[in-house]
Coordinates of N, CA, C and O in Angstrom, one line a residue:
M1 N -18.2 -12.0 -11.4 CA -18.2 -10.0 -10.8 C -17.5 -9.4 -12.4 O -16.1 -9.9 -12.2
S2 N -17.7 -8.9 -12.7 CA -17.1 -8.0 -13.2 C -16.9 -6.4 -12.6 O -17.7 -6.0 -12.4
V3 N -15.7 -6.0 -13.2 CA -14.9 -4.5 -12.3 C -15.4 -3.5 -13.7 O -14.0 -4.1 -14.7
V4 N -15.6 -2.5 -13.7 CA -15.2 -1.4 -14.2 C -14.5 -0.2 -14.1 O -14.3 -0.1 -12.4
V5 N -13.6 0.0 -14.7 CA -12.4 0.7 -15.1 C -12.6 2.2 -15.5 O -13.0 1.8 -17.0
A6 N -12.5 3.0 -15.3 CA -12.5 4.4 -16.1 C -11.6 5.2 -16.0 O -10.8 5.2 -15.0
V7 N -11.0 5.4 -17.2 CA -9.7 6.2 -16.9 C -10.2 7.8 -16.8 O -10.7 8.1 -17.5
K8 N -9.3 8.2 -15.7 CA -9.1 9.8 -15.5 C -8.2 10.2 -16.6 O -7.1 9.9 -16.8
P9 N -8.4 11.5 -16.4 CA -7.2 12.5 -17.4 C -6.0 12.5 -16.9 O -5.1 12.6 -17.7
S10 N -5.5 12.2 -15.4 CA -4.6 12.4 -14.7 C -3.9 11.1 -15.6 O -2.5 11.4 -15.8
A11 N -4.3 9.6 -15.9 CA -3.6 9.0 -16.5 C -3.5 9.2 -18.1 O -2.3 8.7 -18.4
R12 N -4.5 9.5 -18.3 CA -3.9 9.8 -19.7 C -3.1 10.9 -20.1 O -2.1 10.8 -21.1
K13 N -3.1 12.0 -19.3 CA -2.2 13.1 -19.6 C -0.6 12.4 -19.0 O 0.8 12.9 -19.8
R14 N -0.4 11.4 -18.1 CA 0.8 10.9 -17.5 C 1.2 9.8 -18.2 O 2.8 9.9 -18.5
N15 N 0.6 9.1 -18.9 CA 0.7 7.8 -19.7 C 0.3 7.8 -21.0 O -0.8 8.0 -21.6
A16 N 1.6 7.9 -22.0 CA 0.9 7.8 -23.8 C 0.2 6.5 -24.4 O -0.9 6.5 -24.9
K17 N 0.8 5.3 -23.3 CA 0.0 4.2 -23.6 C -1.9 4.5 -23.6 O -2.4 3.9 -24.2
V18 N -1.8 4.8 -22.3 CA -3.2 5.3 -21.8 C -3.7 6.2 -22.6 O -5.2 6.1 -22.8
G19 N -3.3 7.3 -23.3 CA -3.7 8.8 -24.1 C -4.2 7.4 -25.2 O -5.4 7.9 -26.0
R20 N -3.3 7.0 -25.7 CA -3.7 6.0 -27.2 C -4.5 5.1 -26.6 O -5.5 5.0 -27.8
L21 N -4.7 4.8 -25.8 CA -5.7 3.3 -25.4 C -7.5 4.2 -25.2 O -8.3 3.7 -25.9
V22 N -7.5 5.2 -24.8 CA -8.4 5.8 -24.2 C -8.8 6.6 -25.8 O -9.9 6.4 -26.2
F23 N -8.1 6.9 -26.9 CA -8.2 7.3 -28.1 C -8.9 6.3 -28.8 O -9.9 5.9 -29.7
E24 N -8.3 4.8 -29.0 CA -8.9 3.9 -29.4 C -9.9 3.3 -29.1 O -10.9 2.9 -30.1
D25 N -10.0 2.9 -27.7 CA -11.3 1.5 -27.0 C -12.2 2.9 -26.5 O -12.9 2.0 -25.6
G26 N -11.9 4.3 -26.0 CA -12.8 4.9 -25.1 C -12.1 4.8 -23.5 O -11.4 4.5 -23.1
T27 N -13.1 5.4 -22.8 CA -12.5 5.8 -21.3 C -12.9 4.4 -20.3 O -12.2 4.2 -19.4
C28 N -13.9 3.7 -20.6 CA -14.1 2.8 -19.8 C -14.2 1.1 -20.2 O -14.1 1.0 -21.6
H29 N -13.5 0.4 -19.3 CA -13.0 -1.1 -19.4 C -13.2 -1.6 -18.7 O -13.7 -1.7 -17.3
T30 N -13.8 -3.2 -19.1 CA -14.6 -3.7 -18.1 C -13.2 -5.2 -17.7 O -13.2 -5.5 -19.0
F31 N -13.0 -5.6 -16.5 CA -12.5 -6.9 -16.3 C -13.2 -7.8 -15.3 O -14.1 -7.2 -14.5
G32 N -12.7 -8.8 -15.3 CA -13.2 -10.0 -14.3 C -12.9 -9.5 -13.2 O -13.8 -10.6 -12.3
S33 N -12.1 -9.3 -12.8 CA -11.9 -8.8 -11.1 C -10.9 -7.6 -10.8 O -10.4 -7.4 -12.0
R34 N -10.9 -7.1 -9.8 CA -9.8 -6.2 -9.2 C -8.4 -6.4 -9.7 O -7.8 -5.7 -10.2
A35 N -8.1 -7.8 -9.6 CA -6.5 -8.3 -9.7 C -6.7 -8.0 -11.3 O -5.1 -7.7 -11.5
A36 N -7.3 -8.6 -12.0 CA -7.3 -8.2 -13.4 C -6.9 -7.0 -13.9 O -6.2 -6.3 -14.9
A37 N -7.6 -6.3 -13.4 CA -7.6 -4.5 -13.3 C -6.1 -3.5 -13.1 O -5.4 -3.3 -14.1
E38 N -5.5 -4.4 -12.3 CA -4.7 -4.1 -11.3 C -3.4 -4.2 -12.3 O -2.8 -3.9 -12.5
R39 N -3.3 -5.5 -12.8 CA -2.2 -6.4 -13.8 C -2.2 -5.5 -14.9 O -1.1 -5.0 -15.4
W40 N -3.5 -4.9 -15.1 CA -3.6 -4.2 -16.5 C -2.9 -2.8 -16.0 O -2.0 -2.4 -17.1
A41 N -3.0 -2.3 -15.0 CA -2.6 -0.8 -14.8 C -1.0 -1.0 -14.9 O -0.6 -0.5 -15.3
D42 N -0.3 -2.5 -14.0 CA 0.7 -2.8 -14.1 C 1.5 -2.6 -15.5 O 2.7 -2.2 -15.7
D43 N 0.5 -3.4 -16.3 CA 1.2 -3.5 -17.8 C 1.7 -2.0 -18.3 O 2.4 -2.0 -19.2
L44 N 0.8 -1.2 -18.3 CA 0.6 0.0 -19.0 C 1.5 1.1 -18.4 O 2.6 1.9 -19.0
S45 N 1.5 0.9 -17.2 CA 2.9 1.5 -16.8 C 4.2 1.0 -16.7 O 5.5 2.0 -16.6
T46 N 4.6 -0.3 -17.2 CA 5.8 -0.7 -17.7 C 6.3 0.6 -18.8 O 6.0 0.6 -20.0
G47 N 7.4 0.9 -18.9 CA 8.5 2.1 -19.5 C 7.6 3.1 -20.0 O 7.9 4.2 -20.6
D48 N 6.3 3.5 -19.1 CA 5.8 5.3 -19.2 C 5.7 5.5 -17.8 O 6.1 4.9 -16.9
G49 N 4.8 6.8 -17.6 CA 4.2 7.4 -16.7 C 3.3 6.1 -15.6 O 2.7 5.4 -16.0
H50 N 3.8 6.2 -14.4 CA 2.9 5.2 -13.5 C 1.5 5.2 -13.3 O 1.3 6.8 -13.4
V51 N 0.7 4.7 -13.2 CA -0.8 4.7 -13.1 C -1.2 3.1 -12.3 O -0.5 2.5 -12.4
W52 N -2.4 3.5 -11.6 CA -3.1 2.2 -10.9 C -4.1 2.7 -11.0 O -5.0 3.2 -11.4
V53 N -5.0 1.8 -10.0 CA -6.2 1.4 -9.9 C -6.6 2.1 -8.8 O -6.1 1.3 -7.7
A54 N -7.8 2.8 -8.6 CA -8.0 3.2 -7.1 C -9.8 3.3 -7.3 O -10.7 3.0 -8.3
S55 N -10.1 2.7 -6.0 CA -11.4 2.5 -5.8 C -12.3 4.0 -5.8 O -11.6 4.6 -5.4
A56 N -13.2 4.0 -6.8 CA -14.0 4.9 -6.4 C -15.1 5.2 -5.3 O -15.1 4.2 -4.5
H57 N -15.2 5.9 -4.7 CA -16.0 6.8 -3.7 C -17.2 5.9 -3.9 O -18.1 6.2 -4.6
P58 N -17.2 5.5 -2.5 CA -18.9 4.9 -2.4 C -19.8 5.6 -2.5 O -21.2 5.3 -3.5
H59 N -20.0 6.9 -2.5 CA -21.0 7.9 -2.7 C -21.1 8.3 -4.3 O -22.0 9.3 -4.4
D60 N -20.1 7.9 -5.0 CA -20.1 8.1 -6.6 C -21.0 7.7 -7.2 O -21.2 6.2 -7.5
S61 N -22.0 8.5 -8.2 CA -23.1 7.8 -8.8 C -22.6 7.3 -10.2 O -23.7 6.8 -10.8
G62 N -21.6 7.1 -10.5 CA -21.4 6.9 -12.1 C -21.3 5.4 -12.2 O -21.5 4.9 -10.9
E63 N -21.1 4.7 -13.1 CA -21.0 3.5 -13.6 C -19.6 2.5 -13.2 O -20.0 1.7 -12.8
A64 N -18.4 3.6 -13.1 CA -17.7 2.9 -12.7 C -17.3 2.4 -11.4 O -17.5 3.2 -10.5
D65 N -16.6 1.1 -11.1 CA -16.1 0.6 -9.8 C -15.1 1.2 -9.5 O -14.4 1.4 -7.8
C66 N -13.4 1.4 -10.5 CA -12.5 1.8 -9.9 C -12.4 2.9 -11.1 O -12.9 3.3 -12.2
Y67 N -11.1 3.6 -11.2 CA -10.7 4.3 -11.8 C -9.0 4.1 -11.9 O -8.4 3.9 -11.1
L68 N -8.7 4.2 -13.2 CA -7.6 4.3 -13.4 C -6.7 5.5 -13.3 O -7.2 6.9 -14.1
V69 N -5.9 5.9 -12.2 CA -5.2 7.3 -11.9 C -3.5 7.9 -12.2 O -3.1 6.2 -12.0
S70 N -3.5 8.4 -12.1 CA -2.0 8.7 -11.5 C -1.7 10.1 -11.2 O -2.7 10.8 -11.0
R71 N -0.4 10.0 -10.5 CA -0.5 11.7 -9.5 C 0.5 12.2 -10.4 O 0.9 12.6 -11.4
A72 N -0.4 13.9 -10.2 CA -0.3 15.2 -10.8 C 1.2 15.4 -10.5 O 1.8 15.2 -9.4
T73 N 2.4 15.7 -11.5 CA 3.6 16.5 -10.9 C 3.5 17.4 -11.6 O 3.1 18.5 -12.2
N74 N 4.6 18.1 -11.1 CA 5.0 19.7 -11.6 C 5.8 19.6 -12.8 O 6.9 18.9 -12.7
A75 N 5.4 19.4 -14.2 CA 5.8 19.4 -15.2 C 7.4 20.1 -15.7 O 8.3 19.6 -16.0
K76 N 6.8 21.1 -15.4 CA 8.0 22.5 -15.2 C 9.4 22.1 -14.6 O 10.5 22.1 -15.2
L77 N 9.1 21.6 -13.3 CA 10.2 21.2 -12.2 C 10.6 19.5 -13.3 O 11.7 19.6 -13.1
E78 N 10.1 18.5 -13.7 CA 10.5 17.3 -13.9 C 11.4 18.0 -15.3 O 12.1 16.9 -15.4
A79 N 10.8 18.6 -16.1 CA 11.7 18.8 -17.5 C 12.8 19.7 -17.4 O 13.6 19.6 -18.1
A80 N 13.2 20.6 -15.8 CA 14.0 21.6 -15.7 C 15.5 20.6 -15.6 O 15.5 19.4 -14.8
Y81 N 16.5 21.1 -16.1 CA 17.9 20.7 -15.3 C 17.8 21.0 -13.7 O 17.2 22.0 -13.4
D82 N 18.9 20.4 -13.2 CA 19.0 20.6 -11.8 C 19.3 21.9 -11.2 O 19.1 22.3 -10.5
K83 N 19.9 22.7 -12.1 CA 20.8 24.1 -11.8 C 18.9 25.0 -11.7 O 18.8 25.6 -10.8
R84 N 18.7 24.6 -12.7 CA 17.1 25.6 -12.9 C 16.0 24.8 -11.8 O 15.2 25.6 -11.4
R85 N 16.4 23.6 -11.6 CA 15.1 23.0 -10.4 C 15.4 24.3 -9.1 O 14.3 24.0 -8.6
R86 N 16.7 23.9 -8.8 CA 16.8 24.5 -7.5 C 16.5 26.4 -7.8 O 16.0 26.7 -6.7
R87 N 16.4 26.9 -8.8 CA 16.5 28.6 -8.7 C 14.8 28.3 -9.0 O 14.3 28.8 -8.2
L88 N 13.8 27.3 -9.0 CA 12.4 27.6 -9.6 C 12.4 27.2 -8.2 O 11.4 27.6 -7.9
R89 N 12.7 26.5 -7.3 CA 12.0 25.9 -5.7 C 13.2 27.1 -4.5 O 13.0 26.7 -3.4
N90 N 13.6 27.8 -5.1 CA 14.1 29.1 -4.6 C 15.1 28.6 -3.2 O 15.0 28.6 -2.4
D91 N 16.0 27.5 -3.9 CA 16.7 27.1 -3.2 C 18.3 28.1 -2.5 O 18.4 28.8 -3.7
P92 N 18.4 28.1 -1.4 CA 19.2 29.1 -0.4 C 20.4 28.9 -0.8 O 21.3 29.9 -0.9
T93 N 20.9 27.6 -1.2 CA 22.4 27.6 -1.6 C 22.2 26.7 -3.1 O 22.6 25.6 -3.0
P94 N 22.8 27.6 -4.0 CA 22.9 27.0 -5.4 C 24.2 26.8 -5.7 O 24.0 26.6 -7.2
E95 N 24.9 27.1 -4.5 CA 26.7 26.3 -5.1 C 26.5 25.0 -5.8 O 25.9 23.8 -5.1
Q96 N 27.3 24.7 -6.7 CA 27.5 23.4 -7.1 C 29.0 23.1 -6.5 O 29.9 23.9 -6.4
E97 N 29.1 21.5 -6.6 CA 30.3 21.0 -6.2 C 31.2 20.5 -7.5 O 30.6 19.7 -8.0
S98 N 32.3 20.5 -7.0 CA 33.1 20.2 -8.5 C 33.1 18.4 -7.9 O 33.2 18.0 -6.9
L99 N 33.2 17.5 -9.2 CA 33.1 16.1 -9.3 C 34.8 15.8 -8.8 O 34.8 14.5 -8.9
G100 N 35.5 16.5 -9.5 CA 37.0 16.1 -9.7 C 37.8 16.2 -8.0 O 38.8 15.8 -7.4
G101 N 36.6 16.7 -7.3 CA 37.2 16.8 -5.2 C 37.9 18.3 -5.5 O 38.4 18.6 -4.3
E102 N 38.7 18.8 -6.4 CA 39.4 20.1 -6.5 C 38.2 21.4 -6.6 O 37.5 21.1 -7.1
P103 N 38.1 22.5 -5.8 CA 37.4 23.6 -6.1 C 37.7 24.3 -7.3 O 38.6 24.2 -7.7

């Protein structure tokens, strides 16, 4: 039994290896089993954005059995420094504490 995995845009955007793979080999990949597809996703996640294999919806009429996906993040917050993160989150207590123990 073969398993067809289609790469979703979220995985391409989050993981540079996946983006390169799609550019070179396309968006659909076939594996001998779901376990093989999951090992592939784990290998792609090593040292880069986390991606995983998710089952396609039962009513999905596409050719894919599964999708390679990633979680969308707020890149603006991810790239921000801590102080800026607090400001973007509207943190009511923006005071920083000294690491030396003295005020």
